[in-house]
Coordinates of C-alpha atoms in Angstrom, one line a residue:
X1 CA 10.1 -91.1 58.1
X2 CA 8.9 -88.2 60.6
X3 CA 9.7 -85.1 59.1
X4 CA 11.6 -82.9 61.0
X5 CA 9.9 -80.3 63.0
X6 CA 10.7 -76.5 61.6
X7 CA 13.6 -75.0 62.6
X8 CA 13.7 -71.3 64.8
X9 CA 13.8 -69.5 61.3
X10 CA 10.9 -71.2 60.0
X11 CA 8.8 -70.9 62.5
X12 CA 9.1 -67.3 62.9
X13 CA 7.8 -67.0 59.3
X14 CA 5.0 -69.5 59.8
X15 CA 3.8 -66.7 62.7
X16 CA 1.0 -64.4 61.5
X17 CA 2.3 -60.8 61.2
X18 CA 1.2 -59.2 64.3
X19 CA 2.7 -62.3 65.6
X20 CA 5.9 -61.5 64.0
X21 CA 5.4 -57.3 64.8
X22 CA 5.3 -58.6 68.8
X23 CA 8.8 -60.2 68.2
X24 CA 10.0 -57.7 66.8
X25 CA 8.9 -55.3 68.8
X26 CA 10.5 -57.4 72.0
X27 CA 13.8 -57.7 70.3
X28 CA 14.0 -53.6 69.8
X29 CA 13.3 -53.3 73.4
X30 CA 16.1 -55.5 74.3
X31 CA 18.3 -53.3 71.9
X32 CA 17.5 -49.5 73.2
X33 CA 19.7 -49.4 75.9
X34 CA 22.5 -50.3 73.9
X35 CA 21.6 -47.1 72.1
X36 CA 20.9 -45.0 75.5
X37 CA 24.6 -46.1 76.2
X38 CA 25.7 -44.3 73.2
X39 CA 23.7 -41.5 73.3
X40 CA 24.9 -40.9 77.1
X41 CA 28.8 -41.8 76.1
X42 CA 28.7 -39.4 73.2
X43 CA 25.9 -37.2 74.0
X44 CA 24.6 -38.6 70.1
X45 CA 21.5 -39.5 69.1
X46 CA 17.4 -39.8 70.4
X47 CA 16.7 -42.5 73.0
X48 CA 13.4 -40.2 73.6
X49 CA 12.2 -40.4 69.9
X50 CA 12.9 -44.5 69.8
X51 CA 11.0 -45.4 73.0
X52 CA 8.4 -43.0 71.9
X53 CA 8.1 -44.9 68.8
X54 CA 8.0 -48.1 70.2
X55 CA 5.4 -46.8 72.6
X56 CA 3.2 -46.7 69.4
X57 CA 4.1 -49.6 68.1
X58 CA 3.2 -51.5 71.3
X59 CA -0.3 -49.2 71.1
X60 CA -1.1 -50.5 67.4
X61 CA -0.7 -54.4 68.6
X62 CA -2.6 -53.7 71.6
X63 CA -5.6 -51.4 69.8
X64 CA -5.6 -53.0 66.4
X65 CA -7.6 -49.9 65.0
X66 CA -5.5 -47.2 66.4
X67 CA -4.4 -44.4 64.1
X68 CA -0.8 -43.9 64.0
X69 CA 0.8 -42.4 61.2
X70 CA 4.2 -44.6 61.0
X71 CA 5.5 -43.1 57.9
X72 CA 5.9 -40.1 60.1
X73 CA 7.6 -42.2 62.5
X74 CA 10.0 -43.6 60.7
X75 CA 11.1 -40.3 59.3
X76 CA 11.7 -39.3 63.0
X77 CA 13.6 -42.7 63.4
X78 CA 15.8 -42.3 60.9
X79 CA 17.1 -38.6 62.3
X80 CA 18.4 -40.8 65.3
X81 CA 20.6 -42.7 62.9
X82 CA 24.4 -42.2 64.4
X83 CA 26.3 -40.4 62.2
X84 CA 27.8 -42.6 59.1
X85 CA 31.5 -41.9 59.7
X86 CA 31.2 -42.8 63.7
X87 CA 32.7 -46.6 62.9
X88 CA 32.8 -47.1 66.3
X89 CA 31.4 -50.3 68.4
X90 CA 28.6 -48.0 70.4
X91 CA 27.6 -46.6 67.1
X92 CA 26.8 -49.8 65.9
X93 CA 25.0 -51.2 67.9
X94 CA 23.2 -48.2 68.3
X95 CA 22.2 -48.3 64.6
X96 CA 21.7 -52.0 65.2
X97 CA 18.3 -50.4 67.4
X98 CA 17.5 -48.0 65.0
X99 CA 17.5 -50.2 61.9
X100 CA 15.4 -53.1 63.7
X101 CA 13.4 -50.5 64.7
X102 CA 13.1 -49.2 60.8
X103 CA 12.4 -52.8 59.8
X104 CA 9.5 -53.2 62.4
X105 CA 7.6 -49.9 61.2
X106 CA 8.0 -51.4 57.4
X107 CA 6.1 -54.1 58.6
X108 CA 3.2 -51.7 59.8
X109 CA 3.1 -49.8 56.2
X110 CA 3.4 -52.9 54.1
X111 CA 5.1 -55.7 52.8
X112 CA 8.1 -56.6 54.4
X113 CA 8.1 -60.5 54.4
X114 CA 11.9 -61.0 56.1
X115 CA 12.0 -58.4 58.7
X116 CA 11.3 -60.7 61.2
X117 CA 14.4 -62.6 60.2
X118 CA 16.4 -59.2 60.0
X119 CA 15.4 -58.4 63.4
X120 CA 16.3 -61.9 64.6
X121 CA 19.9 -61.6 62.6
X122 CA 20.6 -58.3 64.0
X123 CA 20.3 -59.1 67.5
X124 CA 22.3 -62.1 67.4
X125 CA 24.9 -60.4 65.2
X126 CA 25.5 -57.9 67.7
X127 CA 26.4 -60.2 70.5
X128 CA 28.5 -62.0 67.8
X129 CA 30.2 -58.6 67.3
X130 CA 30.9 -58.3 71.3
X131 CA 32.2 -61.3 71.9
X132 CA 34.6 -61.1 69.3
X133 CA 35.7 -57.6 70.5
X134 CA 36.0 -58.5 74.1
X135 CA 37.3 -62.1 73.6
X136 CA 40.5 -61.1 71.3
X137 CA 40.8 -64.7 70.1
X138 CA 42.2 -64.8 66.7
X139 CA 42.2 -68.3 65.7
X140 CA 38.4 -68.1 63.2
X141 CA 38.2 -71.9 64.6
X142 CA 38.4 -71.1 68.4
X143 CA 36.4 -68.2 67.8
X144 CA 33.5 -69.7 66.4
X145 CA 33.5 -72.6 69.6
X146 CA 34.1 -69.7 72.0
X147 CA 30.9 -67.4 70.3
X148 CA 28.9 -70.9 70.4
X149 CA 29.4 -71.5 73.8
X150 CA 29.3 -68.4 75.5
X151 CA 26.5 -67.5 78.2
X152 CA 26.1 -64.0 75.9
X153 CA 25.3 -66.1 73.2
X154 CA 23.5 -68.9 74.9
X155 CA 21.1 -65.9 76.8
X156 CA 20.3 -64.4 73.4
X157 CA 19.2 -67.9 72.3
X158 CA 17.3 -68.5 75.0
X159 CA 15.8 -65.5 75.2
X160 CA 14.5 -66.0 71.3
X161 CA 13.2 -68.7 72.3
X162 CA 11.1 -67.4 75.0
X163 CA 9.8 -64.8 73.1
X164 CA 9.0 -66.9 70.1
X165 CA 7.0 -69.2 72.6
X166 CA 5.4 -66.0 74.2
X167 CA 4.4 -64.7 70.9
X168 CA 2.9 -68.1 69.5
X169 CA 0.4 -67.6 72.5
X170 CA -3.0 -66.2 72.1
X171 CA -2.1 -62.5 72.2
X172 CA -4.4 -60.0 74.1
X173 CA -3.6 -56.6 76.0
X174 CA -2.5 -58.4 79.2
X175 CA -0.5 -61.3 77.0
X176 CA 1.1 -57.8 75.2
X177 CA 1.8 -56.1 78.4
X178 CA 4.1 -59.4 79.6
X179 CA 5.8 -59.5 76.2
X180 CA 6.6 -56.4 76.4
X181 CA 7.8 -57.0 80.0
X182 CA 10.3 -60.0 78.5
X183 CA 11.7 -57.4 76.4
X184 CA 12.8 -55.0 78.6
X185 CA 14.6 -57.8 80.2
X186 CA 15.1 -55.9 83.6
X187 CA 17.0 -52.8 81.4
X188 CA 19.5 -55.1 80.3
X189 CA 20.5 -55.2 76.4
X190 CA 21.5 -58.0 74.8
X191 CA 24.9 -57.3 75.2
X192 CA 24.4 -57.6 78.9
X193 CA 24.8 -53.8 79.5
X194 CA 22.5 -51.7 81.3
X195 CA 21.8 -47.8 81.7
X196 CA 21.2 -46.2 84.9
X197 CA 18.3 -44.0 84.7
X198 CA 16.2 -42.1 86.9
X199 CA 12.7 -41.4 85.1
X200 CA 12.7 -44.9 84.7

C-alpha cells in the first residue's frame, strides 16, 4: 500500500526553519492591514513599528549574517499589543498580526518548533472568525458547510498553498523579494479588506 503523501501540516514542519521563517513571514504580511484598519478606526496601536519589524525580518532571510537584535524587537512588538479589555472584532485581528508576528521573532531567538503551525492556525482562524460574524448563521452544522465553502476560506487555502510551494523553492534574495511580493497580496488582508494609503 502507497502511503499517503503528508498532509499541509506536516509538511510545513518537514520545511527547514528559514523555510518555515519565509512562511511566516508571508502570512504576517497578509495580516498587517488588518491591523492598519484598526489602528486608523481607533486611532490604536503601531502599524509603523510592525512593518518596520518585518522589514528586519525579511533582511535576516535575505542577509543570513545580518545583525539584528530581535529581542529588542519583540519588546517593541509587544507595545503595539491592543489594549486587553478592547474585545472588539478589529482588536482581534489586530492582535492576530501582532502575536504571529511575536511567534516569528521566537523563531529567530530560539526554539520554537510549532510556530509555523500557530502562524498557519491564526490566519485561518481569523477568517473563520469573519465569516461567522458576517454570515449570522446559527445552525453549528450549516455554519461549518458555509465556512468550508466560502471563497474567504477557499482564498486563504489557496493562498497557503501557494506560499508553502513558493517557500519549498530554492530561496535566494530575488526568490525572497517575490515571496514577499505574494504576501502583500496587492494590500489585501486575509479577510479581504484593504487600507488606503498614500506613502505606500
Amino acid at each position: 500500500m502507497a502511503s499517503k503523501p503528508p498532509g499541509f501540516y506536516q509538511q510545513l514542519q518537514l520545511l527547514p526553519l528559514p523555510a518555515q521563517q519565509a512562511f511566516m513571514a508571508a502570512l504576517c504580511e497578509r495580516l498587517l492591514p488588518n491591523y492598519a484598519l484598526y489602528e486608523q478606526t481607533t486611532g490604536q496601536g503601531d502599524i509603523h513599528t510592525l512593518r518596520t519589524v518585518i522589514s528586519l525580518v525579511w533582511e535576516r532571510l535575505s542577509v543570513p549574517s545580518a545583525s539584528i537584535d530581535f529581542a529588542r524587537q519583540a519588546e517593541k512588538l509587544a507595545e503595539c499589543e491592543p489594549p486587553a479589555d478592547d474585545e472588539s472584532f478589529g482588536a482581534r485581528r489586530a492582535l492576530d498580526a501582532v502575536v504571529s508576528l511575536s511567534a516569528l521573532l521566537d523563531t529567530l531567538q530560539g526554539d520554537s518548533p510549532e510556530a509555523v503551525l500557530d502562524v498557519s492556525r491564526t490566519s485561518r482562524a481569523g477568517v473563520r472568525a469573519f465569516i461567522e460574524l458576517t454570515e449570522g448563521e446559527e445552525d453549528a452544522q450549516k455554519l461549518a458547510l458555509l465556512i468550508r465553502d466560502h471563497p474567504l476560506m477557499a482564498d486563504e487555502n489557496d493562498f497557503q498553498d501557494a506560499v508553502l510551494e513558493a517557500v519549498s523553492e530554492p530561496r535566494n534574495k530575488a526568490a525572497l523579494k517575490e515571496i514577499r511580493k505574494l504576501g502583500r497580496n496587492d494590500g489585501i488582508s486575509n479577510l479581504g479588506l484593504s487600507l488606503e494609503e498614500d506613502d505606500e
